[in-house]
């Protein structure tokens, strides 16, 4: 990628307050980040974007790695990190400023093979229990939308899937790609068709960094989409189940 116009030192400092850009990385979303099997280092789309943004700023990068989305969000809110990669959600807006999304991810339901459920609309019924990773985008969405079913919040996607297989719940909610993998890994569960939500994955920064910094991060995301950077990264990392978000209006 070509080097764009030099960035004003004050703007560099607004992001890299310590001289290094601290990027909050959530390993709980395999579409955005994973651990390299050989090295154990974080790899993926969010890491690629973070490194490119640091390159633009002309500073080094520190990856602040978490296993769950909620912890990753809190790190940026509490200014323990300078940028992060989150699903846009009203419940997360306090103290954060989001860009437009760079990828869209489908949220789906997984049920046991013998379940009578055949459609997403049937899930929200009295007596149904839905497992979900606590603090995830799915948890926040379902908390607002579910009226009759019970939401069972567990620590991470793996626990939510285990709860379904053990019979603790009737439905597990999560990233479609992750649920498809679970269904293929071992028989006994199946995906309900379609999706119950679309997650808008964006970049975020603390609101305290100012309007100019927010505008720069927003412009960066638009360029990464338009240039093919995001699409190339998805392909390079073998990611299915996510599409590049359209340009912001």
JSON list of C-alpha atoms in Angstrom, two decimals:
[
{"chain": "A", "resi": 1, "resn": "UNK", "atom": "CA", "xyz": [0.00, 0.00, 0.00]},
{"chain": "A", "resi": 2, "resn": "UNK", "atom": "CA", "xyz": [1.21, 3.50, -0.73]},
{"chain": "A", "resi": 3, "resn": "UNK", "atom": "CA", "xyz": [2.03, 5.83, 2.13]},
{"chain": "A", "resi": 4, "resn": "UNK", "atom": "CA", "xyz": [-0.67, 8.51, 2.38]},
{"chain": "A", "resi": 5, "resn": "UNK", "atom": "CA", "xyz": [-0.17, 12.12, 3.39]},
{"chain": "A", "resi": 6, "resn": "UNK", "atom": "CA", "xyz": [1.96, 12.66, 6.53]},
{"chain": "A", "resi": 7, "resn": "UNK", "atom": "CA", "xyz": [-0.14, 12.67, 9.68]},
{"chain": "A", "resi": 8, "resn": "UNK", "atom": "CA", "xyz": [0.08, 15.61, 12.07]},
{"chain": "A", "resi": 9, "resn": "UNK", "atom": "CA", "xyz": [2.11, 14.75, 15.21]},
{"chain": "A", "resi": 10, "resn": "UNK", "atom": "CA", "xyz": [-0.81, 15.78, 17.45]},
{"chain": "A", "resi": 11, "resn": "UNK", "atom": "CA", "xyz": [-3.05, 13.26, 15.69]},
{"chain": "A", "resi": 12, "resn": "UNK", "atom": "CA", "xyz": [-0.43, 10.51, 16.03]},
{"chain": "A", "resi": 13, "resn": "UNK", "atom": "CA", "xyz": [-0.21, 11.33, 19.75]},
{"chain": "A", "resi": 14, "resn": "UNK", "atom": "CA", "xyz": [-4.01, 11.23, 20.08]},
{"chain": "A", "resi": 15, "resn": "UNK", "atom": "CA", "xyz": [-3.91, 7.52, 19.17]},
{"chain": "A", "resi": 16, "resn": "UNK", "atom": "CA", "xyz": [-0.48, 6.39, 20.35]},
{"chain": "A", "resi": 17, "resn": "UNK", "atom": "CA", "xyz": [-0.42, 8.23, 23.67]},
{"chain": "A", "resi": 18, "resn": "UNK", "atom": "CA", "xyz": [2.55, 6.16, 24.87]},
{"chain": "A", "resi": 19, "resn": "UNK", "atom": "CA", "xyz": [4.38, 6.28, 21.53]},
{"chain": "A", "resi": 20, "resn": "UNK", "atom": "CA", "xyz": [3.10, 2.80, 20.64]},
{"chain": "A", "resi": 21, "resn": "UNK", "atom": "CA", "xyz": [-0.35, 1.93, 19.29]},
{"chain": "A", "resi": 22, "resn": "UNK", "atom": "CA", "xyz": [-2.09, -0.50, 21.65]},
{"chain": "A", "resi": 23, "resn": "UNK", "atom": "CA", "xyz": [-4.65, -2.59, 19.75]},
{"chain": "A", "resi": 24, "resn": "UNK", "atom": "CA", "xyz": [-7.28, -4.56, 21.68]},
{"chain": "A", "resi": 25, "resn": "UNK", "atom": "CA", "xyz": [-7.70, -7.98, 20.02]},
{"chain": "A", "resi": 26, "resn": "UNK", "atom": "CA", "xyz": [-10.59, -10.37, 20.72]},
{"chain": "A", "resi": 27, "resn": "UNK", "atom": "CA", "xyz": [-9.69, -14.03, 20.12]},
{"chain": "A", "resi": 28, "resn": "UNK", "atom": "CA", "xyz": [-13.29, -15.01, 20.90]},
{"chain": "A", "resi": 29, "resn": "UNK", "atom": "CA", "xyz": [-14.33, -14.15, 17.33]},
{"chain": "A", "resi": 30, "resn": "UNK", "atom": "CA", "xyz": [-12.50, -16.47, 14.88]},
{"chain": "A", "resi": 31, "resn": "UNK", "atom": "CA", "xyz": [-13.56, -14.35, 11.92]},
{"chain": "A", "resi": 32, "resn": "UNK", "atom": "CA", "xyz": [-11.42, -11.50, 13.27]},
{"chain": "A", "resi": 33, "resn": "UNK", "atom": "CA", "xyz": [-8.55, -13.21, 15.08]},
{"chain": "A", "resi": 34, "resn": "UNK", "atom": "CA", "xyz": [-7.03, -16.59, 15.85]},
{"chain": "A", "resi": 35, "resn": "UNK", "atom": "CA", "xyz": [-3.82, -17.94, 17.32]},
{"chain": "A", "resi": 36, "resn": "UNK", "atom": "CA", "xyz": [-1.26, -19.17, 14.81]},
{"chain": "A", "resi": 37, "resn": "UNK", "atom": "CA", "xyz": [-0.99, -22.94, 15.32]},
{"chain": "A", "resi": 38, "resn": "UNK", "atom": "CA", "xyz": [2.79, -22.89, 14.94]},
{"chain": "A", "resi": 39, "resn": "UNK", "atom": "CA", "xyz": [3.78, -19.74, 16.82]},
{"chain": "A", "resi": 40, "resn": "UNK", "atom": "CA", "xyz": [0.86, -19.10, 19.18]},
{"chain": "A", "resi": 41, "resn": "UNK", "atom": "CA", "xyz": [0.83, -15.48, 17.99]},
{"chain": "A", "resi": 42, "resn": "UNK", "atom": "CA", "xyz": [-2.45, -13.71, 17.15]},
{"chain": "A", "resi": 43, "resn": "UNK", "atom": "CA", "xyz": [-3.23, -13.63, 13.42]},
{"chain": "A", "resi": 44, "resn": "UNK", "atom": "CA", "xyz": [-6.21, -12.50, 11.39]},
{"chain": "A", "resi": 45, "resn": "UNK", "atom": "CA", "xyz": [-8.07, -9.59, 9.85]},
{"chain": "A", "resi": 46, "resn": "UNK", "atom": "CA", "xyz": [-8.12, -7.41, 12.97]},
{"chain": "A", "resi": 47, "resn": "UNK", "atom": "CA", "xyz": [-4.37, -7.86, 13.46]},
{"chain": "A", "resi": 48, "resn": "UNK", "atom": "CA", "xyz": [-3.73, -6.95, 9.81]},
{"chain": "A", "resi": 49, "resn": "UNK", "atom": "CA", "xyz": [-5.82, -3.79, 10.15]},
{"chain": "A", "resi": 50, "resn": "UNK", "atom": "CA", "xyz": [-4.14, -2.84, 13.42]},
{"chain": "A", "resi": 51, "resn": "UNK", "atom": "CA", "xyz": [-0.66, -3.26, 11.94]},
{"chain": "A", "resi": 52, "resn": "UNK", "atom": "CA", "xyz": [-1.57, -1.22, 8.86]},
{"chain": "A", "resi": 53, "resn": "UNK", "atom": "CA", "xyz": [-3.00, 1.57, 10.98]},
{"chain": "A", "resi": 54, "resn": "UNK", "atom": "CA", "xyz": [0.14, 1.65, 13.13]},
{"chain": "A", "resi": 55, "resn": "UNK", "atom": "CA", "xyz": [2.19, 1.80, 9.93]},
{"chain": "A", "resi": 56, "resn": "UNK", "atom": "CA", "xyz": [0.18, 4.81, 8.79]},
{"chain": "A", "resi": 57, "resn": "UNK", "atom": "CA", "xyz": [0.83, 6.51, 12.12]},
{"chain": "A", "resi": 58, "resn": "UNK", "atom": "CA", "xyz": [4.53, 5.66, 11.93]},
{"chain": "A", "resi": 59, "resn": "UNK", "atom": "CA", "xyz": [4.57, 3.97, 15.35]},
{"chain": "A", "resi": 60, "resn": "UNK", "atom": "CA", "xyz": [5.12, 0.50, 16.77]},
{"chain": "A", "resi": 61, "resn": "UNK", "atom": "CA", "xyz": [2.25, -1.74, 17.79]},
{"chain": "A", "resi": 62, "resn": "UNK", "atom": "CA", "xyz": [1.34, -3.66, 20.91]},
{"chain": "A", "resi": 63, "resn": "UNK", "atom": "CA", "xyz": [-1.40, -6.29, 20.68]},
{"chain": "A", "resi": 64, "resn": "UNK", "atom": "CA", "xyz": [-3.48, -6.43, 23.88]},
{"chain": "A", "resi": 65, "resn": "UNK", "atom": "CA", "xyz": [-5.14, -9.83, 23.55]},
{"chain": "A", "resi": 66, "resn": "UNK", "atom": "CA", "xyz": [-8.38, -11.05, 25.16]},
{"chain": "A", "resi": 67, "resn": "UNK", "atom": "CA", "xyz": [-10.45, -14.22, 24.94]},
{"chain": "A", "resi": 68, "resn": "UNK", "atom": "CA", "xyz": [-13.84, -12.46, 25.09]},
{"chain": "A", "resi": 69, "resn": "UNK", "atom": "CA", "xyz": [-15.42, -9.46, 23.38]},
{"chain": "A", "resi": 70, "resn": "UNK", "atom": "CA", "xyz": [-16.60, -7.84, 26.62]},
{"chain": "A", "resi": 71, "resn": "UNK", "atom": "CA", "xyz": [-13.05, -7.69, 28.03]},
{"chain": "A", "resi": 72, "resn": "UNK", "atom": "CA", "xyz": [-11.74, -6.34, 24.74]},
{"chain": "A", "resi": 73, "resn": "UNK", "atom": "CA", "xyz": [-14.34, -3.56, 24.77]},
{"chain": "A", "resi": 74, "resn": "UNK", "atom": "CA", "xyz": [-13.61, -2.64, 28.38]},
{"chain": "A", "resi": 75, "resn": "UNK", "atom": "CA", "xyz": [-9.89, -2.31, 27.63]},
{"chain": "A", "resi": 76, "resn": "UNK", "atom": "CA", "xyz": [-10.60, 0.45, 25.10]},
{"chain": "A", "resi": 77, "resn": "UNK", "atom": "CA", "xyz": [-13.28, 2.10, 27.24]},
{"chain": "A", "resi": 78, "resn": "UNK", "atom": "CA", "xyz": [-10.82, 2.23, 30.13]},
{"chain": "A", "resi": 79, "resn": "UNK", "atom": "CA", "xyz": [-8.02, 3.47, 27.85]},
{"chain": "A", "resi": 80, "resn": "UNK", "atom": "CA", "xyz": [-5.90, 0.38, 28.41]},
{"chain": "A", "resi": 81, "resn": "UNK", "atom": "CA", "xyz": [-5.86, 0.18, 24.60]},
{"chain": "A", "resi": 82, "resn": "UNK", "atom": "CA", "xyz": [-6.05, 2.84, 21.88]},
{"chain": "A", "resi": 83, "resn": "UNK", "atom": "CA", "xyz": [-8.12, 1.04, 19.24]},
{"chain": "A", "resi": 84, "resn": "UNK", "atom": "CA", "xyz": [-10.27, -2.07, 19.15]},
{"chain": "A", "resi": 85, "resn": "UNK", "atom": "CA", "xyz": [-12.41, -4.22, 16.90]},
{"chain": "A", "resi": 86, "resn": "UNK", "atom": "CA", "xyz": [-16.02, -4.62, 18.03]},
{"chain": "A", "resi": 87, "resn": "UNK", "atom": "CA", "xyz": [-19.53, -5.32, 16.94]},
{"chain": "A", "resi": 88, "resn": "UNK", "atom": "CA", "xyz": [-21.48, -2.05, 16.86]},
{"chain": "A", "resi": 89, "resn": "UNK", "atom": "CA", "xyz": [-24.07, -2.11, 19.60]},
{"chain": "A", "resi": 90, "resn": "UNK", "atom": "CA", "xyz": [-25.92, 0.66, 21.46]},
{"chain": "A", "resi": 91, "resn": "UNK", "atom": "CA", "xyz": [-25.02, -0.97, 24.78]},
{"chain": "A", "resi": 92, "resn": "UNK", "atom": "CA", "xyz": [-21.34, -0.42, 24.05]},
{"chain": "A", "resi": 93, "resn": "UNK", "atom": "CA", "xyz": [-21.53, 3.18, 22.87]},
{"chain": "A", "resi": 94, "resn": "UNK", "atom": "CA", "xyz": [-20.78, 4.95, 26.15]},
{"chain": "A", "resi": 95, "resn": "UNK", "atom": "CA", "xyz": [-17.20, 6.19, 26.12]},
{"chain": "A", "resi": 96, "resn": "UNK", "atom": "CA", "xyz": [-16.47, 4.72, 22.68]},
{"chain": "A", "resi": 97, "resn": "UNK", "atom": "CA", "xyz": [-16.66, 6.02, 19.13]},
{"chain": "A", "resi": 98, "resn": "UNK", "atom": "CA", "xyz": [-17.20, 3.52, 16.32]},
{"chain": "A", "resi": 99, "resn": "UNK", "atom": "CA", "xyz": [-16.36, 3.67, 12.65]},
{"chain": "A", "resi": 100, "resn": "UNK", "atom": "CA", "xyz": [-18.77, 2.34, 10.05]},
{"chain": "A", "resi": 101, "resn": "UNK", "atom": "CA", "xyz": [-18.50, -1.47, 9.79]},
{"chain": "A", "resi": 102, "resn": "UNK", "atom": "CA", "xyz": [-15.78, -3.11, 7.74]},
{"chain": "A", "resi": 103, "resn": "UNK", "atom": "CA", "xyz": [-17.30, -6.62, 7.73]},
{"chain": "A", "resi": 104, "resn": "UNK", "atom": "CA", "xyz": [-20.76, -8.08, 8.30]},
{"chain": "A", "resi": 105, "resn": "UNK", "atom": "CA", "xyz": [-21.15, -11.39, 10.14]},
{"chain": "A", "resi": 106, "resn": "UNK", "atom": "CA", "xyz": [-24.27, -13.53, 10.44]},
{"chain": "A", "resi": 107, "resn": "UNK", "atom": "CA", "xyz": [-25.57, -14.62, 13.83]},
{"chain": "A", "resi": 108, "resn": "UNK", "atom": "CA", "xyz": [-27.38, -17.97, 13.83]},
{"chain": "A", "resi": 109, "resn": "UNK", "atom": "CA", "xyz": [-28.95, -20.54, 16.13]},
{"chain": "A", "resi": 110, "resn": "UNK", "atom": "CA", "xyz": [-27.79, -24.12, 16.72]},
{"chain": "A", "resi": 111, "resn": "UNK", "atom": "CA", "xyz": [-30.18, -26.80, 18.04]},
{"chain": "A", "resi": 112, "resn": "UNK", "atom": "CA", "xyz": [-29.96, -30.51, 18.75]},
{"chain": "A", "resi": 113, "resn": "UNK", "atom": "CA", "xyz": [-30.80, -32.82, 15.86]},
{"chain": "A", "resi": 114, "resn": "UNK", "atom": "CA", "xyz": [-33.98, -34.04, 17.56]},
{"chain": "A", "resi": 115, "resn": "UNK", "atom": "CA", "xyz": [-35.28, -30.51, 18.25]},
{"chain": "A", "resi": 116, "resn": "UNK", "atom": "CA", "xyz": [-38.72, -29.61, 16.95]},
{"chain": "A", "resi": 117, "resn": "UNK", "atom": "CA", "xyz": [-37.47, -26.12, 16.06]},
{"chain": "A", "resi": 118, "resn": "UNK", "atom": "CA", "xyz": [-37.20, -25.46, 12.33]},
{"chain": "A", "resi": 119, "resn": "UNK", "atom": "CA", "xyz": [-37.22, -21.65, 12.12]},
{"chain": "A", "resi": 120, "resn": "UNK", "atom": "CA", "xyz": [-35.57, -18.71, 13.91]},
{"chain": "A", "resi": 121, "resn": "UNK", "atom": "CA", "xyz": [-38.98, -17.23, 14.74]},
{"chain": "A", "resi": 122, "resn": "UNK", "atom": "CA", "xyz": [-39.83, -20.28, 16.87]},
{"chain": "A", "resi": 123, "resn": "UNK", "atom": "CA", "xyz": [-36.95, -19.75, 19.31]},
{"chain": "A", "resi": 124, "resn": "UNK", "atom": "CA", "xyz": [-38.50, -17.00, 21.45]},
{"chain": "A", "resi": 125, "resn": "UNK", "atom": "CA", "xyz": [-41.02, -19.12, 23.31]},
{"chain": "A", "resi": 126, "resn": "UNK", "atom": "CA", "xyz": [-41.64, -19.82, 26.99]},
{"chain": "A", "resi": 127, "resn": "UNK", "atom": "CA", "xyz": [-39.65, -22.82, 28.18]},
{"chain": "A", "resi": 128, "resn": "UNK", "atom": "CA", "xyz": [-36.85, -22.37, 25.63]},
{"chain": "A", "resi": 129, "resn": "UNK", "atom": "CA", "xyz": [-33.35, -21.66, 26.95]},
{"chain": "A", "resi": 130, "resn": "UNK", "atom": "CA", "xyz": [-30.76, -19.96, 24.73]},
{"chain": "A", "resi": 131, "resn": "UNK", "atom": "CA", "xyz": [-27.05, -20.17, 25.62]},
{"chain": "A", "resi": 132, "resn": "UNK", "atom": "CA", "xyz": [-24.79, -17.30, 24.58]},
{"chain": "A", "resi": 133, "resn": "UNK", "atom": "CA", "xyz": [-21.35, -15.96, 25.38]},
{"chain": "A", "resi": 134, "resn": "UNK", "atom": "CA", "xyz": [-21.78, -13.35, 28.12]},
{"chain": "A", "resi": 135, "resn": "UNK", "atom": "CA", "xyz": [-21.21, -9.81, 26.88]},
{"chain": "A", "resi": 136, "resn": "UNK", "atom": "CA", "xyz": [-21.01, -10.84, 23.21]},
{"chain": "A", "resi": 137, "resn": "UNK", "atom": "CA", "xyz": [-22.85, -8.99, 20.44]},
{"chain": "A", "resi": 138, "resn": "UNK", "atom": "CA", "xyz": [-25.40, -11.84, 20.42]},
{"chain": "A", "resi": 139, "resn": "UNK", "atom": "CA", "xyz": [-25.98, -11.48, 24.15]},
{"chain": "A", "resi": 140, "resn": "UNK", "atom": "CA", "xyz": [-26.59, -7.73, 23.81]},
{"chain": "A", "resi": 141, "resn": "UNK", "atom": "CA", "xyz": [-28.95, -8.22, 20.85]},
{"chain": "A", "resi": 142, "resn": "UNK", "atom": "CA", "xyz": [-30.92, -11.07, 22.44]},
{"chain": "A", "resi": 143, "resn": "UNK", "atom": "CA", "xyz": [-31.20, -9.18, 25.74]},
{"chain": "A", "resi": 144, "resn": "UNK", "atom": "CA", "xyz": [-33.11, -6.48, 23.86]},
{"chain": "A", "resi": 145, "resn": "UNK", "atom": "CA", "xyz": [-35.13, -8.72, 21.56]},
{"chain": "A", "resi": 146, "resn": "UNK", "atom": "CA", "xyz": [-36.04, -11.91, 23.43]},
{"chain": "A", "resi": 147, "resn": "UNK", "atom": "CA", "xyz": [-39.34, -11.67, 25.29]},
{"chain": "A", "resi": 148, "resn": "UNK", "atom": "CA", "xyz": [-40.28, -15.20, 26.41]},
{"chain": "A", "resi": 149, "resn": "UNK", "atom": "CA", "xyz": [-37.29, -17.53, 26.16]},
{"chain": "A", "resi": 150, "resn": "UNK", "atom": "CA", "xyz": [-34.61, -17.58, 28.87]},
{"chain": "A", "resi": 151, "resn": "UNK", "atom": "CA", "xyz": [-31.10, -16.38, 28.03]},
{"chain": "A", "resi": 152, "resn": "UNK", "atom": "CA", "xyz": [-28.33, -18.42, 29.67]},
{"chain": "A", "resi": 153, "resn": "UNK", "atom": "CA", "xyz": [-25.12, -16.36, 29.69]},
{"chain": "A", "resi": 154, "resn": "UNK", "atom": "CA", "xyz": [-21.91, -18.37, 29.84]},
{"chain": "A", "resi": 155, "resn": "UNK", "atom": "CA", "xyz": [-18.19, -17.61, 29.66]},
{"chain": "A", "resi": 156, "resn": "UNK", "atom": "CA", "xyz": [-17.41, -17.84, 25.95]},
{"chain": "A", "resi": 157, "resn": "UNK", "atom": "CA", "xyz": [-18.67, -19.61, 22.85]},
{"chain": "A", "resi": 158, "resn": "UNK", "atom": "CA", "xyz": [-17.27, -23.02, 23.78]},
{"chain": "A", "resi": 159, "resn": "UNK", "atom": "CA", "xyz": [-19.29, -23.06, 27.02]},
{"chain": "A", "resi": 160, "resn": "UNK", "atom": "CA", "xyz": [-22.42, -21.98, 25.14]},
{"chain": "A", "resi": 161, "resn": "UNK", "atom": "CA", "xyz": [-22.01, -24.88, 22.70]},
{"chain": "A", "resi": 162, "resn": "UNK", "atom": "CA", "xyz": [-21.28, -27.37, 25.48]},
{"chain": "A", "resi": 163, "resn": "UNK", "atom": "CA", "xyz": [-24.50, -26.30, 27.23]},
{"chain": "A", "resi": 164, "resn": "UNK", "atom": "CA", "xyz": [-26.49, -27.25, 24.13]},
{"chain": "A", "resi": 165, "resn": "UNK", "atom": "CA", "xyz": [-24.91, -30.68, 23.80]},
{"chain": "A", "resi": 166, "resn": "UNK", "atom": "CA", "xyz": [-25.35, -31.42, 27.52]},
{"chain": "A", "resi": 167, "resn": "UNK", "atom": "CA", "xyz": [-29.04, -30.49, 27.44]},
{"chain": "A", "resi": 168, "resn": "UNK", "atom": "CA", "xyz": [-28.66, -27.47, 29.70]},
{"chain": "A", "resi": 169, "resn": "UNK", "atom": "CA", "xyz": [-30.27, -25.37, 26.94]},
{"chain": "A", "resi": 170, "resn": "UNK", "atom": "CA", "xyz": [-32.38, -25.99, 23.83]},
{"chain": "A", "resi": 171, "resn": "UNK", "atom": "CA", "xyz": [-30.64, -23.42, 21.59]},
{"chain": "A", "resi": 172, "resn": "UNK", "atom": "CA", "xyz": [-27.13, -21.96, 21.27]},
{"chain": "A", "resi": 173, "resn": "UNK", "atom": "CA", "xyz": [-26.61, -18.56, 19.63]},
{"chain": "A", "resi": 174, "resn": "UNK", "atom": "CA", "xyz": [-23.41, -17.40, 17.96]},
{"chain": "A", "resi": 175, "resn": "UNK", "atom": "CA", "xyz": [-21.36, -16.72, 14.86]},
{"chain": "A", "resi": 176, "resn": "UNK", "atom": "CA", "xyz": [-22.76, -18.74, 11.97]},
{"chain": "A", "resi": 177, "resn": "UNK", "atom": "CA", "xyz": [-19.29, -19.89, 10.89]},
{"chain": "A", "resi": 178, "resn": "UNK", "atom": "CA", "xyz": [-18.50, -21.14, 14.40]},
{"chain": "A", "resi": 179, "resn": "UNK", "atom": "CA", "xyz": [-21.81, -22.98, 14.67]},
{"chain": "A", "resi": 180, "resn": "UNK", "atom": "CA", "xyz": [-21.37, -24.59, 11.25]},
{"chain": "A", "resi": 181, "resn": "UNK", "atom": "CA", "xyz": [-18.00, -25.88, 12.40]},
{"chain": "A", "resi": 182, "resn": "UNK", "atom": "CA", "xyz": [-19.57, -27.31, 15.56]},
{"chain": "A", "resi": 183, "resn": "UNK", "atom": "CA", "xyz": [-22.24, -29.11, 13.52]},
{"chain": "A", "resi": 184, "resn": "UNK", "atom": "CA", "xyz": [-19.58, -30.61, 11.24]},
{"chain": "A", "resi": 185, "resn": "UNK", "atom": "CA", "xyz": [-17.24, -31.54, 14.11]},
{"chain": "A", "resi": 186, "resn": "UNK", "atom": "CA", "xyz": [-19.62, -33.96, 15.75]},
{"chain": "A", "resi": 187, "resn": "UNK", "atom": "CA", "xyz": [-23.12, -35.17, 14.82]},
{"chain": "A", "resi": 188, "resn": "UNK", "atom": "CA", "xyz": [-26.14, -34.49, 16.96]},
{"chain": "A", "resi": 189, "resn": "UNK", "atom": "CA", "xyz": [-26.69, -30.78, 16.30]},
{"chain": "A", "resi": 190, "resn": "UNK", "atom": "CA", "xyz": [-27.91, -28.71, 13.34]},
{"chain": "A", "resi": 191, "resn": "UNK", "atom": "CA", "xyz": [-28.19, -25.06, 12.32]},
{"chain": "A", "resi": 192, "resn": "UNK", "atom": "CA", "xyz": [-31.53, -23.36, 11.92]},
{"chain": "A", "resi": 193, "resn": "UNK", "atom": "CA", "xyz": [-31.77, -21.88, 8.42]},
{"chain": "A", "resi": 194, "resn": "UNK", "atom": "CA", "xyz": [-30.91, -18.23, 7.79]},
{"chain": "A", "resi": 195, "resn": "UNK", "atom": "CA", "xyz": [-29.85, -15.82, 10.50]},
{"chain": "A", "resi": 196, "resn": "UNK", "atom": "CA", "xyz": [-31.38, -14.00, 13.44]},
{"chain": "A", "resi": 197, "resn": "UNK", "atom": "CA", "xyz": [-29.10, -10.96, 13.19]},
{"chain": "A", "resi": 198, "resn": "UNK", "atom": "CA", "xyz": [-26.30, -9.39, 11.19]},
{"chain": "A", "resi": 199, "resn": "UNK", "atom": "CA", "xyz": [-23.35, -8.19, 13.23]},
{"chain": "A", "resi": 200, "resn": "UNK", "atom": "CA", "xyz": [-21.59, -5.05, 12.06]},
{"chain": "A", "resi": 201, "resn": "UNK", "atom": "CA", "xyz": [-17.91, -5.32, 12.95]},
{"chain": "A", "resi": 202, "resn": "UNK", "atom": "CA", "xyz": [-16.24, -1.92, 13.25]},
{"chain": "A", "resi": 203, "resn": "UNK", "atom": "CA", "xyz": [-13.16, -0.28, 14.70]},
{"chain": "A", "resi": 204, "resn": "UNK", "atom": "CA", "xyz": [-13.46, 1.83, 17.83]},
{"chain": "A", "resi": 205, "resn": "UNK", "atom": "CA", "xyz": [-11.43, 4.26, 19.89]},
{"chain": "A", "resi": 206, "resn": "UNK", "atom": "CA", "xyz": [-12.02, 6.03, 23.22]},
{"chain": "A", "resi": 207, "resn": "UNK", "atom": "CA", "xyz": [-14.28, 9.06, 22.82]},
{"chain": "A", "resi": 208, "resn": "UNK", "atom": "CA", "xyz": [-11.68, 11.12, 24.68]},
{"chain": "A", "resi": 209, "resn": "UNK", "atom": "CA", "xyz": [-9.30, 10.95, 21.70]},
{"chain": "A", "resi": 210, "resn": "UNK", "atom": "CA", "xyz": [-11.35, 13.64, 19.94]},
{"chain": "A", "resi": 211, "resn": "UNK", "atom": "CA", "xyz": [-13.36, 14.22, 16.78]},
{"chain": "A", "resi": 212, "resn": "UNK", "atom": "CA", "xyz": [-10.34, 14.53, 14.48]},
{"chain": "A", "resi": 213, "resn": "UNK", "atom": "CA", "xyz": [-8.97, 11.16, 15.59]},
{"chain": "A", "resi": 214, "resn": "UNK", "atom": "CA", "xyz": [-12.40, 9.56, 15.16]},
{"chain": "A", "resi": 215, "resn": "UNK", "atom": "CA", "xyz": [-12.68, 11.01, 11.64]},
{"chain": "A", "resi": 216, "resn": "UNK", "atom": "CA", "xyz": [-9.24, 9.69, 10.73]},
{"chain": "A", "resi": 217, "resn": "UNK", "atom": "CA", "xyz": [-10.07, 6.17, 11.94]},
{"chain": "A", "resi": 218, "resn": "UNK", "atom": "CA", "xyz": [-13.38, 6.27, 10.03]},
{"chain": "A", "resi": 219, "resn": "UNK", "atom": "CA", "xyz": [-11.58, 7.33, 6.84]},
{"chain": "A", "resi": 220, "resn": "UNK", "atom": "CA", "xyz": [-9.01, 4.55, 7.34]},
{"chain": "A", "resi": 221, "resn": "UNK", "atom": "CA", "xyz": [-11.77, 1.92, 7.51]},
{"chain": "A", "resi": 222, "resn": "UNK", "atom": "CA", "xyz": [-13.41, 3.25, 4.34]},
{"chain": "A", "resi": 223, "resn": "UNK", "atom": "CA", "xyz": [-10.09, 3.10, 2.50]},
{"chain": "A", "resi": 224, "resn": "UNK", "atom": "CA", "xyz": [-9.41, -0.45, 3.71]},
{"chain": "A", "resi": 225, "resn": "UNK", "atom": "CA", "xyz": [-12.77, -1.57, 2.32]},
{"chain": "A", "resi": 226, "resn": "UNK", "atom": "CA", "xyz": [-12.49, 0.31, -0.97]},
{"chain": "A", "resi": 227, "resn": "UNK", "atom": "CA", "xyz": [-8.89, -0.73, -1.68]},
{"chain": "A", "resi": 228, "resn": "UNK", "atom": "CA", "xyz": [-9.59, -4.45, -1.30]},
{"chain": "A", "resi": 229, "resn": "UNK", "atom": "CA", "xyz": [-7.46, -4.75, 1.85]},
{"chain": "A", "resi": 230, "resn": "UNK", "atom": "CA", "xyz": [-10.33, -6.24, 3.89]},
{"chain": "A", "resi": 231, "resn": "UNK", "atom": "CA", "xyz": [-11.41, -8.63, 1.14]},
{"chain": "A", "resi": 232, "resn": "UNK", "atom": "CA", "xyz": [-7.82, -9.78, 0.58]},
{"chain": "A", "resi": 233, "resn": "UNK", "atom": "CA", "xyz": [-7.31, -10.39, 4.30]},
{"chain": "A", "resi": 234, "resn": "UNK", "atom": "CA", "xyz": [-10.50, -12.46, 4.56]},
{"chain": "A", "resi": 235, "resn": "UNK", "atom": "CA", "xyz": [-9.34, -14.60, 1.65]},
{"chain": "A", "resi": 236, "resn": "UNK", "atom": "CA", "xyz": [-5.76, -14.88, 2.91]},
{"chain": "A", "resi": 237, "resn": "UNK", "atom": "CA", "xyz": [-6.91, -16.12, 6.31]},
{"chain": "A", "resi": 238, "resn": "UNK", "atom": "CA", "xyz": [-9.46, -18.52, 4.80]},
{"chain": "A", "resi": 239, "resn": "UNK", "atom": "CA", "xyz": [-12.43, -16.80, 6.43]},
{"chain": "A", "resi": 240, "resn": "UNK", "atom": "CA", "xyz": [-15.94, -17.74, 5.34]},
{"chain": "A", "resi": 241, "resn": "UNK", "atom": "CA", "xyz": [-19.13, -16.41, 6.86]},
{"chain": "A", "resi": 242, "resn": "UNK", "atom": "CA", "xyz": [-18.20, -12.74, 6.62]},
{"chain": "A", "resi": 243, "resn": "UNK", "atom": "CA", "xyz": [-18.59, -10.23, 3.82]},
{"chain": "A", "resi": 244, "resn": "UNK", "atom": "CA", "xyz": [-17.01, -6.82, 3.30]},
{"chain": "A", "resi": 245, "resn": "UNK", "atom": "CA", "xyz": [-19.40, -4.14, 4.50]},
{"chain": "A", "resi": 246, "resn": "UNK", "atom": "CA", "xyz": [-20.62, -1.59, 1.94]},
{"chain": "A", "resi": 247, "resn": "UNK", "atom": "CA", "xyz": [-19.18, 1.92, 1.87]},
{"chain": "A", "resi": 248, "resn": "UNK", "atom": "CA", "xyz": [-20.52, 4.26, 4.53]},
{"chain": "A", "resi": 249, "resn": "UNK", "atom": "CA", "xyz": [-23.05, 6.83, 3.33]}
]
